[in-house]
Amino acid sequence: MTILTFAQAKQLLTTVSKTVPDQLSCDDCFELMAEFADAEIHGNELTAALKAVRIHFSQCPCCAYEYTTLLEALQEPEAILK
Amino acid sequence: MDESKPNHAENWVQRLRPGADDRDIAISELRSYLVRAMSRSLTHRYGGQIDVEDIVQQAMMKVLGSLDTFRQQSRFTTWASSIAVRIGISQLRRHYYRDVSLDVTPENSELRMDFADSSPDYFGDAEVRNKVLTLLQRLIEETLSDRQRIAIRGTLQGLPVEEIAVRLNSNRNAVYKLVHDARVRLREGFESNGVTAEEIAAVIS
Ligand SMILES: [Zn+2]
């Protein structure tokens, strides 16, 4: 038996209240992640497919975390210094 | 785009194909790029227990083996980095959570509220709090499947869906869907039982 603390219940209610329909699986999201990253870095307007990626990030902390990591990977210190 | 630039996507794909004149140089350039990129993005995450060279080696194999699937919708290095990040984070998570013993097993699917939790940080309306938590408990029991309860419990204990999938002998897509569908059901349950977003917000705040 697992008892939820009040803090955990609040955490669950918080995610439930932020839940919106999500058309992507984590693998779908991964397929589009590079394209999404470049679009965001260059400030390009997002296509409908890429908007779905943003929605998935809002629902899936795992993919959002990988995206944060990717953005960090793409920061070339050499390029910034130039 | 300037085709002479080394990051021009087609350029990379051509240079990395078997038989290309400077394939060895291209492989070595990509490898060094990924080692730098992964060193700055992976080594401070999840305890950093990771061999960057090994991650990059795995990523190189994957990249070279799937050149034909590269859709040219991003820079080549962004695509290659996304592959390396996925492999690296996956390995870091596995290592980080391996020894964390939580009862995320197919055998235990119970999930109950602790209404006695005195929650000294809660100063809101006790009646609203009870109404919302009582309904939450009922919705968890009546509308979620056993596996949904197990997966939700895992997320509340801080496990990433990827790790929950390992423990349930499932895969990340399936567990993400379990969790997301469960949240949708709970949300719909609150709506159909007349609990407003304001009442939920009052309990959360
Ligand atoms: Zn995801």
Short mmCIF file of C-alpha atoms and ligand atoms in Angstrom, two decimals:
data_model
loop_
_atom_site.label_atom_id
_atom_site.label_comp_id
_atom_site.label_asym_id
_atom_site.label_seq_id
_atom_site.Cartn_x
_atom_site.Cartn_y
_atom_site.Cartn_z
CA MET A 1 0.00 0.00 0.00
CA THR A 2 1.27 3.44 -0.88
CA ILE A 3 0.11 6.54 0.91
CA LEU A 4 0.34 9.83 -0.89
CA THR A 5 1.41 12.79 1.16
CA PHE A 6 -0.48 16.05 0.77
CA ALA A 7 2.54 17.44 -1.10
CA GLN A 8 2.32 14.56 -3.61
CA ALA A 9 -1.44 15.01 -3.98
CA LYS A 10 -0.82 18.68 -4.76
CA GLN A 11 1.84 17.69 -7.28
CA LEU A 12 -0.64 15.35 -8.97
CA LEU A 13 -3.36 18.01 -9.00
CA THR A 14 -0.90 20.48 -10.51
CA THR A 15 -0.02 18.19 -13.41
CA VAL A 16 -3.68 17.24 -13.89
CA SER A 17 -4.70 20.88 -14.11
CA LYS A 18 -2.02 21.49 -16.75
CA THR A 19 -2.97 18.45 -18.82
CA VAL A 20 -3.87 19.14 -22.44
CA PRO A 21 -4.31 16.75 -25.38
CA ASP A 22 -0.94 15.57 -26.70
CA GLN A 23 -0.67 14.01 -30.15
CA LEU A 24 2.94 12.91 -29.86
CA SER A 25 4.68 9.97 -28.27
CA CYS A 26 8.19 10.44 -26.88
CA ASP A 27 9.62 8.84 -30.02
CA ASP A 28 7.59 11.16 -32.27
CA CYS A 29 8.91 14.08 -30.26
CA PHE A 30 12.49 12.85 -30.60
CA GLU A 31 12.15 12.62 -34.39
CA LEU A 32 11.32 16.34 -34.49
CA MET A 33 13.58 17.57 -31.72
CA ALA A 34 16.53 18.68 -33.88
CA GLU A 35 14.25 20.55 -36.23
CA PHE A 36 12.49 22.19 -33.30
CA ALA A 37 15.82 23.21 -31.75
CA ASP A 38 17.08 24.88 -34.93
CA ALA A 39 13.75 26.62 -35.50
CA GLU A 40 13.82 27.98 -31.97
CA ILE A 41 17.50 28.98 -32.09
CA HIS A 42 16.96 30.86 -35.35
CA GLY A 43 13.65 32.35 -34.22
CA ASN A 44 11.75 30.76 -37.10
CA GLU A 45 8.00 30.50 -36.97
CA LEU A 46 6.90 27.05 -35.80
CA THR A 47 5.02 24.79 -38.17
CA ALA A 48 1.99 22.88 -36.84
CA ALA A 49 4.18 19.79 -36.40
CA LEU A 50 6.68 21.76 -34.34
CA LYS A 51 3.94 23.34 -32.23
CA ALA A 52 2.97 19.80 -31.28
CA VAL A 53 6.53 19.31 -30.02
CA ARG A 54 6.15 22.32 -27.73
CA ILE A 55 2.91 20.84 -26.36
CA HIS A 56 4.62 17.51 -25.74
CA PHE A 57 7.40 19.27 -23.78
CA SER A 58 4.74 20.87 -21.57
CA GLN A 59 3.34 17.41 -20.77
CA CYS A 60 6.48 15.27 -20.68
CA PRO A 61 9.29 16.34 -18.32
CA CYS A 62 11.59 13.61 -19.71
CA CYS A 63 11.56 14.99 -23.24
CA ALA A 64 11.70 18.57 -21.95
CA TYR A 65 14.82 17.66 -19.98
CA GLU A 66 16.47 16.10 -23.02
CA TYR A 67 15.69 19.21 -24.99
CA THR A 68 17.31 21.44 -22.37
CA THR A 69 20.35 19.20 -22.57
CA LEU A 70 20.40 19.42 -26.36
CA LEU A 71 20.27 23.23 -26.28
CA GLU A 72 23.25 23.21 -23.96
CA ALA A 73 25.09 20.82 -26.25
CA LEU A 74 24.51 23.17 -29.17
CA GLN A 75 26.06 26.19 -27.49
CA GLU A 76 29.49 26.46 -29.04
CA PRO A 77 31.64 28.47 -26.59
CA GLU A 78 34.09 29.15 -29.43
CA ALA A 79 31.31 30.66 -31.53
CA ILE A 80 30.15 32.88 -28.69
CA LEU A 81 33.67 34.21 -28.16
CA LYS A 82 34.07 35.23 -31.79
CA MET B 1 23.03 28.30 -47.51
CA ASP B 2 26.74 28.37 -48.19
CA GLU B 3 27.71 24.89 -49.37
CA SER B 4 31.35 25.38 -48.47
CA LYS B 5 30.44 25.58 -44.79
CA PRO B 6 31.28 22.35 -43.01
CA ASN B 7 27.90 22.20 -41.30
CA HIS B 8 26.00 22.18 -44.56
CA ALA B 9 23.79 19.15 -44.08
CA GLU B 10 24.18 17.55 -47.51
CA ASN B 11 27.88 18.07 -47.27
CA TRP B 12 28.09 16.08 -44.05
CA VAL B 13 25.94 13.23 -45.40
CA GLN B 14 28.06 12.94 -48.56
CA ARG B 15 31.33 13.05 -46.68
CA LEU B 16 30.20 10.39 -44.20
CA ARG B 17 29.00 7.90 -46.80
CA PRO B 18 31.09 4.77 -47.30
CA GLY B 19 33.61 5.37 -50.07
CA ALA B 20 33.66 9.17 -49.75
CA ASP B 21 37.13 10.68 -50.26
CA ASP B 22 37.49 12.36 -46.91
CA ARG B 23 35.21 10.08 -44.89
CA ASP B 24 37.83 9.46 -42.20
CA ILE B 25 38.35 13.18 -41.73
CA ALA B 26 34.59 13.80 -41.59
CA ILE B 27 34.16 11.05 -39.01
CA SER B 28 36.94 12.48 -36.92
CA GLU B 29 35.50 16.02 -37.15
CA LEU B 30 32.04 14.86 -36.16
CA ARG B 31 33.41 12.80 -33.31
CA SER B 32 35.36 15.76 -31.88
CA TYR B 33 32.33 18.00 -32.27
CA LEU B 34 30.15 15.54 -30.36
CA VAL B 35 32.74 14.99 -27.63
CA ARG B 36 32.87 18.75 -26.98
CA ALA B 37 29.09 19.09 -27.15
CA MET B 38 28.41 16.13 -24.84
CA SER B 39 31.16 17.11 -22.40
CA ARG B 40 29.49 20.43 -21.73
CA SER B 41 25.91 19.16 -21.68
CA LEU B 42 25.98 15.73 -20.02
CA THR B 43 28.71 15.60 -17.41
CA HIS B 44 26.89 17.70 -14.77
CA ARG B 45 23.58 15.83 -15.05
CA TYR B 46 22.28 12.93 -12.92
CA GLY B 47 25.55 12.69 -11.04
CA GLY B 48 27.60 12.74 -14.24
CA GLN B 49 28.65 9.09 -14.05
CA ILE B 50 29.29 8.83 -17.75
CA ASP B 51 32.03 8.03 -20.23
CA VAL B 52 31.58 10.71 -22.89
CA GLU B 53 33.83 8.96 -25.40
CA ASP B 54 31.73 5.83 -25.07
CA ILE B 55 28.45 7.72 -25.52
CA VAL B 56 29.85 9.45 -28.60
CA GLN B 57 31.03 6.15 -30.00
CA GLN B 58 27.51 4.72 -29.66
CA ALA B 59 26.06 7.88 -31.20
CA MET B 60 28.51 7.71 -34.13
CA MET B 61 27.43 4.15 -34.89
CA LYS B 62 23.79 5.20 -34.82
CA VAL B 63 24.39 8.31 -36.95
CA LEU B 64 26.46 6.46 -39.57
CA GLY B 65 23.89 3.69 -39.68
CA SER B 66 20.95 6.03 -40.22
CA LEU B 67 22.25 8.66 -42.65
CA ASP B 68 19.38 7.81 -44.98
CA THR B 69 16.81 8.70 -42.34
CA PHE B 70 18.23 12.22 -41.88
CA ARG B 71 15.52 14.44 -43.34
CA GLN B 72 17.65 17.58 -43.80
CA GLN B 73 15.17 19.60 -41.76
CA SER B 74 17.83 20.70 -39.30
CA ARG B 75 21.57 21.23 -39.25
CA PHE B 76 23.35 17.92 -39.42
CA THR B 77 25.22 18.58 -36.19
CA THR B 78 21.94 19.35 -34.40
CA TRP B 79 20.54 16.04 -35.55
CA ALA B 80 23.67 14.12 -34.54
CA SER B 81 23.69 15.92 -31.17
CA SER B 82 20.08 14.99 -30.52
CA ILE B 83 20.98 11.33 -31.02
CA ALA B 84 23.96 11.55 -28.69
CA VAL B 85 21.92 13.38 -26.02
CA ARG B 86 19.21 10.73 -26.08
CA ILE B 87 21.75 7.93 -25.66
CA GLY B 88 23.65 9.85 -22.98
CA ILE B 89 20.66 10.91 -20.86
CA SER B 90 19.21 7.44 -21.10
CA GLN B 91 22.41 5.92 -19.77
CA LEU B 92 22.76 8.55 -17.03
CA ARG B 93 19.20 7.95 -15.88
CA ARG B 94 19.68 4.20 -15.80
CA HIS B 95 22.79 4.57 -13.69
CA TYR B 96 21.30 7.23 -11.41
CA TYR B 97 18.06 5.38 -10.63
CA ARG B 98 19.41 1.84 -10.70
CA ASP B 99 19.84 1.67 -6.95
CA VAL B 100 16.82 3.73 -6.02
CA SER B 101 14.42 1.26 -4.48
CA LEU B 102 10.86 2.39 -4.90
CA ASP B 103 7.83 0.17 -4.93
CA VAL B 104 7.15 0.61 -8.61
CA THR B 105 6.32 -2.99 -9.35
CA PRO B 106 3.43 -4.62 -11.18
CA GLU B 107 2.34 -6.24 -7.90
CA ASN B 108 1.51 -3.10 -5.97
CA SER B 109 -1.10 -0.91 -7.58
CA GLU B 110 -2.60 0.81 -4.54
CA LEU B 111 -2.50 4.54 -4.25
CA ARG B 112 -4.27 6.27 -1.39
CA MET B 113 -4.41 9.77 -0.01
CA ASP B 114 -3.25 10.54 3.46
CA PHE B 115 -6.10 12.69 4.66
CA ALA B 116 -4.58 12.87 8.11
CA ASP B 117 -1.53 14.59 6.68
CA SER B 118 -1.76 17.73 8.78
CA SER B 119 -0.09 19.80 6.05
CA PRO B 120 0.89 22.77 8.17
CA ASP B 121 1.56 24.75 5.00
CA TYR B 122 -2.09 24.65 3.99
CA PHE B 123 -4.06 27.71 5.04
CA GLY B 124 -6.96 27.41 2.58
CA ASP B 125 -10.53 26.31 3.02
CA ALA B 126 -10.53 22.88 4.67
CA GLU B 127 -13.88 22.02 3.14
CA VAL B 128 -12.68 22.64 -0.41
CA ARG B 129 -9.51 20.70 0.30
CA ASN B 130 -11.49 17.71 1.55
CA LYS B 131 -13.89 17.83 -1.36
CA VAL B 132 -11.08 17.88 -3.92
CA LEU B 133 -8.96 15.20 -2.22
CA THR B 134 -11.93 12.91 -1.61
CA LEU B 135 -12.87 13.11 -5.26
CA LEU B 136 -9.26 12.63 -6.33
CA GLN B 137 -9.12 9.46 -4.23
CA ARG B 138 -12.35 8.17 -5.73
CA LEU B 139 -11.28 8.96 -9.30
CA ILE B 140 -7.95 7.20 -8.77
CA GLU B 141 -9.77 4.10 -7.52
CA GLU B 142 -12.63 4.07 -9.98
CA THR B 143 -11.29 5.42 -13.24
CA LEU B 144 -7.61 4.40 -13.38
CA SER B 145 -6.29 0.98 -14.28
CA ASP B 146 -3.80 -0.82 -12.05
CA ARG B 147 -0.95 0.03 -14.39
CA GLN B 148 -1.99 3.66 -14.49
CA ARG B 149 -1.93 3.86 -10.71
CA ILE B 150 1.51 2.25 -10.65
CA ALA B 151 2.86 4.61 -13.28
CA ILE B 152 1.37 7.71 -11.64
CA ARG B 153 2.86 6.65 -8.33
CA GLY B 154 6.25 6.29 -9.98
CA THR B 155 6.12 9.84 -11.34
CA LEU B 156 5.08 11.19 -7.94
CA GLN B 157 8.08 9.47 -6.42
CA GLY B 158 10.26 11.29 -8.90
CA LEU B 159 10.99 8.54 -11.43
CA PRO B 160 11.22 9.51 -15.11
CA VAL B 161 8.83 7.59 -17.38
CA GLU B 162 11.86 5.97 -18.97
CA GLU B 163 12.85 4.39 -15.65
CA ILE B 164 9.28 3.38 -14.81
CA ALA B 165 9.21 1.60 -18.18
CA VAL B 166 12.31 -0.41 -17.25
CA ARG B 167 10.72 -1.51 -13.98
CA LEU B 168 7.44 -2.47 -15.61
CA ASN B 169 9.12 -4.27 -18.53
CA SER B 170 7.48 -1.79 -20.84
CA ASN B 171 8.70 1.02 -23.06
CA ARG B 172 8.83 4.76 -22.70
CA ASN B 173 6.09 5.52 -25.25
CA ALA B 174 3.67 3.15 -23.56
CA VAL B 175 4.35 4.46 -20.06
CA TYR B 176 4.11 8.07 -21.17
CA LYS B 177 0.73 7.27 -22.71
CA LEU B 178 -0.41 5.48 -19.54
CA VAL B 179 0.48 8.49 -17.42
CA HIS B 180 -0.94 11.06 -19.81
CA ASP B 181 -4.20 9.19 -20.30
CA ALA B 182 -4.51 8.85 -16.53
CA ARG B 183 -4.16 12.61 -16.12
CA VAL B 184 -6.76 13.19 -18.82
CA ARG B 185 -9.17 10.85 -17.03
CA LEU B 186 -8.64 12.58 -13.71
CA ARG B 187 -9.15 15.96 -15.33
CA GLU B 188 -12.35 14.82 -17.01
CA GLY B 189 -13.48 13.26 -13.73
CA PHE B 190 -13.12 16.56 -11.91
CA GLU B 191 -15.02 18.35 -14.65
CA SER B 192 -17.88 15.88 -14.78
CA ASN B 193 -18.20 15.98 -10.99
CA GLY B 194 -18.48 19.73 -10.96
CA VAL B 195 -15.17 20.56 -9.31
CA THR B 196 -13.96 23.82 -10.79
CA ALA B 197 -10.48 24.78 -11.85
CA GLU B 198 -10.61 27.49 -9.17
CA GLU B 199 -11.27 24.93 -6.44
CA ILE B 200 -8.32 22.81 -7.62
CA ALA B 201 -6.16 25.91 -7.83
CA ALA B 202 -7.13 26.81 -4.26
CA VAL B 203 -5.83 23.44 -3.01
CA ILE B 204 -2.62 23.62 -5.02
CA SER B 205 -1.67 27.15 -4.04
ZN ZN C 1 8.19 12.56 -24.04
#
